[in-house]
Amino acid sequence: MKTLHDLHRPLGSLGIDVSPIGLGTVKLGRDQGVKYPNGFTIPDDNEARMLLKQARVLGINLIDTAPAYGRSEERLGPLLRRQRHDWVIVSKVGEEFEAGQSSHDFSAAHTRMSVERSLQRLQTDFIDLVLVHSDGNDLHVLNECDVYRTLAELKQEGKIRGFGFSGKTVEGALLALREGDCAMVTYNLNEQGEKPVLDYAAAHGKGILIKKALASGHVCLSPGVDPVQASFELLFAHPGVAGAIVGTINPLHLAHNVATAAAVIRRQA
Ligand SMILES: NC(=O)c1ccc[n+]([C@@H]2O[C@H](COP(=O)([O-])OP(=O)(O)OC[C@H]3O[C@@H](n4cnc5c(N)ncnc54)[C@H](OP(=O)(O)O)[C@@H]3O)[C@@H](O)[C@H]2O)c1
């Protein structure tokens, strides 16, 4: 069985090693307002527990959640009980999702409230990495709002180990990486516009996590070469990439993604 145990790598300069594939958990908590090509049913607790166990056995230690992913955080708390030190937990601040609607708040008060709430929901006393869940007005969020400064304070206080930004623009991610530890960027077979951010991170020892590595599953609809293999060949060829957060609730897809990532990374080494 190909696993990722011996392929963990540093997340920038944070002193945290992550598996090159992380588990995205939108589909554990939310089925409204998502852009996946196929409908799905949110896994029950048993299915979710099995998926997390499988991920661990396959060498995945990185898990990505957010307040905006519906019940994701509050489900992960009990599901990860007694395994806290096996996981690098990434969550976010700034976006809320209620009654099918997103809203944003990048104030200092909301940032503190949100991180405290994530700590409670995740049943932990520290979160490894908290990213700003930007609304796309990245420079405004960074320059005019208090969220980033407040995350720096929360890091000083030991409530989070690192902070960063998940935005939509190259300018935003580059600015965010000056003070922050990590950027989460879109980079896949369909969209490579944020490559300058990967280049910057590689040159400056900053962490990069990839979101939408499979274009939210849309690349998997193309016939021909294995789209997962083609996607991972692109991602892992870049030295700036620490890990790709791939969202799946299908155990066969999870196993295939891990085996493919392991083979691609070994071949590229
Ligand atoms: N920070 C942000 O603003 C932001 C935005 C978007 C996403 N994210 C994070 O990144 C994660 C991933 O993004 P994403 O879920 O939008 O996109 P993604 O990882 O590119 O794609 C996930 C989709 O691909 C499918 N899939 C996965 N492996 C597959 C395989 N081997 N064969 C066929 N289909 C496969 C999944 O369906 P199955 O469940 O059927 O496998 C799922 O519908 C999210 O869960 C979230 O944690 C963050």
mmCIF file of C-alpha atoms in Angstrom, residues 131-132 134 136-143 148 163-186 193-201 204 206-211:
data_model
loop_
_atom_site.group_PDB
_atom_site.id
_atom_site.type_symbol
_atom_site.label_atom_id
_atom_site.label_comp_id
_atom_site.label_asym_id
_atom_site.label_seq_id
_atom_site.Cartn_x
_atom_site.Cartn_y
_atom_site.Cartn_z
ATOM 1 C CA LEU A 131 -6.526 31.557 7.470
ATOM 2 C CA VAL A 132 -8.560 34.596 6.561
ATOM 3 C CA SER A 134 -11.488 36.378 2.139
ATOM 4 C CA GLY A 136 -12.230 38.399 -2.725
ATOM 5 C CA ASN A 137 -11.588 42.065 -1.803
ATOM 6 C CA ASP A 138 -8.206 40.883 -0.632
ATOM 7 C CA LEU A 139 -6.297 44.190 -0.445
ATOM 8 C CA HIS A 140 -9.191 45.892 1.334
ATOM 9 C CA VAL A 141 -9.417 43.058 3.871
ATOM 10 C CA LEU A 142 -5.676 43.199 4.530
ATOM 11 C CA ASN A 143 -5.196 46.978 4.482
ATOM 12 C CA TYR A 148 -4.771 40.037 10.146
ATOM 13 C CA PHE A 163 -1.910 32.425 10.360
ATOM 14 C CA GLY A 164 -2.373 33.266 6.743
ATOM 15 C CA PHE A 165 -4.759 34.076 3.963
ATOM 16 C CA SER A 166 -7.071 32.291 1.577
ATOM 17 C CA GLY A 167 -8.001 34.832 -1.043
ATOM 18 C CA LYS A 168 -8.671 35.245 -4.709
ATOM 19 C CA THR A 169 -5.929 37.571 -5.982
ATOM 20 C CA VAL A 170 -2.178 37.357 -6.504
ATOM 21 C CA GLU A 171 -1.713 40.834 -4.988
ATOM 22 C CA GLY A 172 -3.614 39.809 -1.853
ATOM 23 C CA ALA A 173 -1.699 36.575 -1.333
ATOM 24 C CA LEU A 174 1.667 38.281 -1.879
ATOM 25 C CA LEU A 175 0.839 41.007 0.640
ATOM 26 C CA ALA A 176 -0.518 38.436 3.093
ATOM 27 C CA LEU A 177 2.668 36.353 2.892
ATOM 28 C CA ARG A 178 4.859 39.274 4.001
ATOM 29 C CA GLU A 179 3.551 39.077 7.588
ATOM 30 C CA GLY A 180 1.751 35.742 7.529
ATOM 31 C CA ASP A 181 2.887 32.126 7.516
ATOM 32 C CA CYS A 182 0.848 30.595 4.730
ATOM 33 C CA ALA A 183 -1.391 31.267 1.762
ATOM 34 C CA MET A 184 -4.064 28.937 0.471
ATOM 35 C CA VAL A 185 -4.271 29.361 -3.292
ATOM 36 C CA THR A 186 -6.158 27.915 -6.221
ATOM 37 C CA GLY A 193 -2.964 32.493 -12.470
ATOM 38 C CA GLU A 194 -1.738 32.399 -8.861
ATOM 39 C CA LYS A 195 1.600 30.778 -9.759
ATOM 40 C CA PRO A 196 3.551 33.970 -8.808
ATOM 41 C CA VAL A 197 2.402 33.336 -5.222
ATOM 42 C CA LEU A 198 3.924 29.840 -5.294
ATOM 43 C CA ASP A 199 7.165 31.309 -6.691
ATOM 44 C CA TYR A 200 7.287 33.923 -3.907
ATOM 45 C CA ALA A 201 6.587 31.343 -1.206
ATOM 46 C CA HIS A 204 10.868 33.196 1.000
ATOM 47 C CA LYS A 206 6.447 30.609 3.271
ATOM 48 C CA GLY A 207 3.811 27.884 3.325
ATOM 49 C CA ILE A 208 1.457 27.152 0.456
ATOM 50 C CA LEU A 209 -1.624 24.990 0.637
ATOM 51 C CA ILE A 210 -3.525 24.398 -2.582
ATOM 52 C CA LYS A 211 -7.327 24.537 -2.627
#
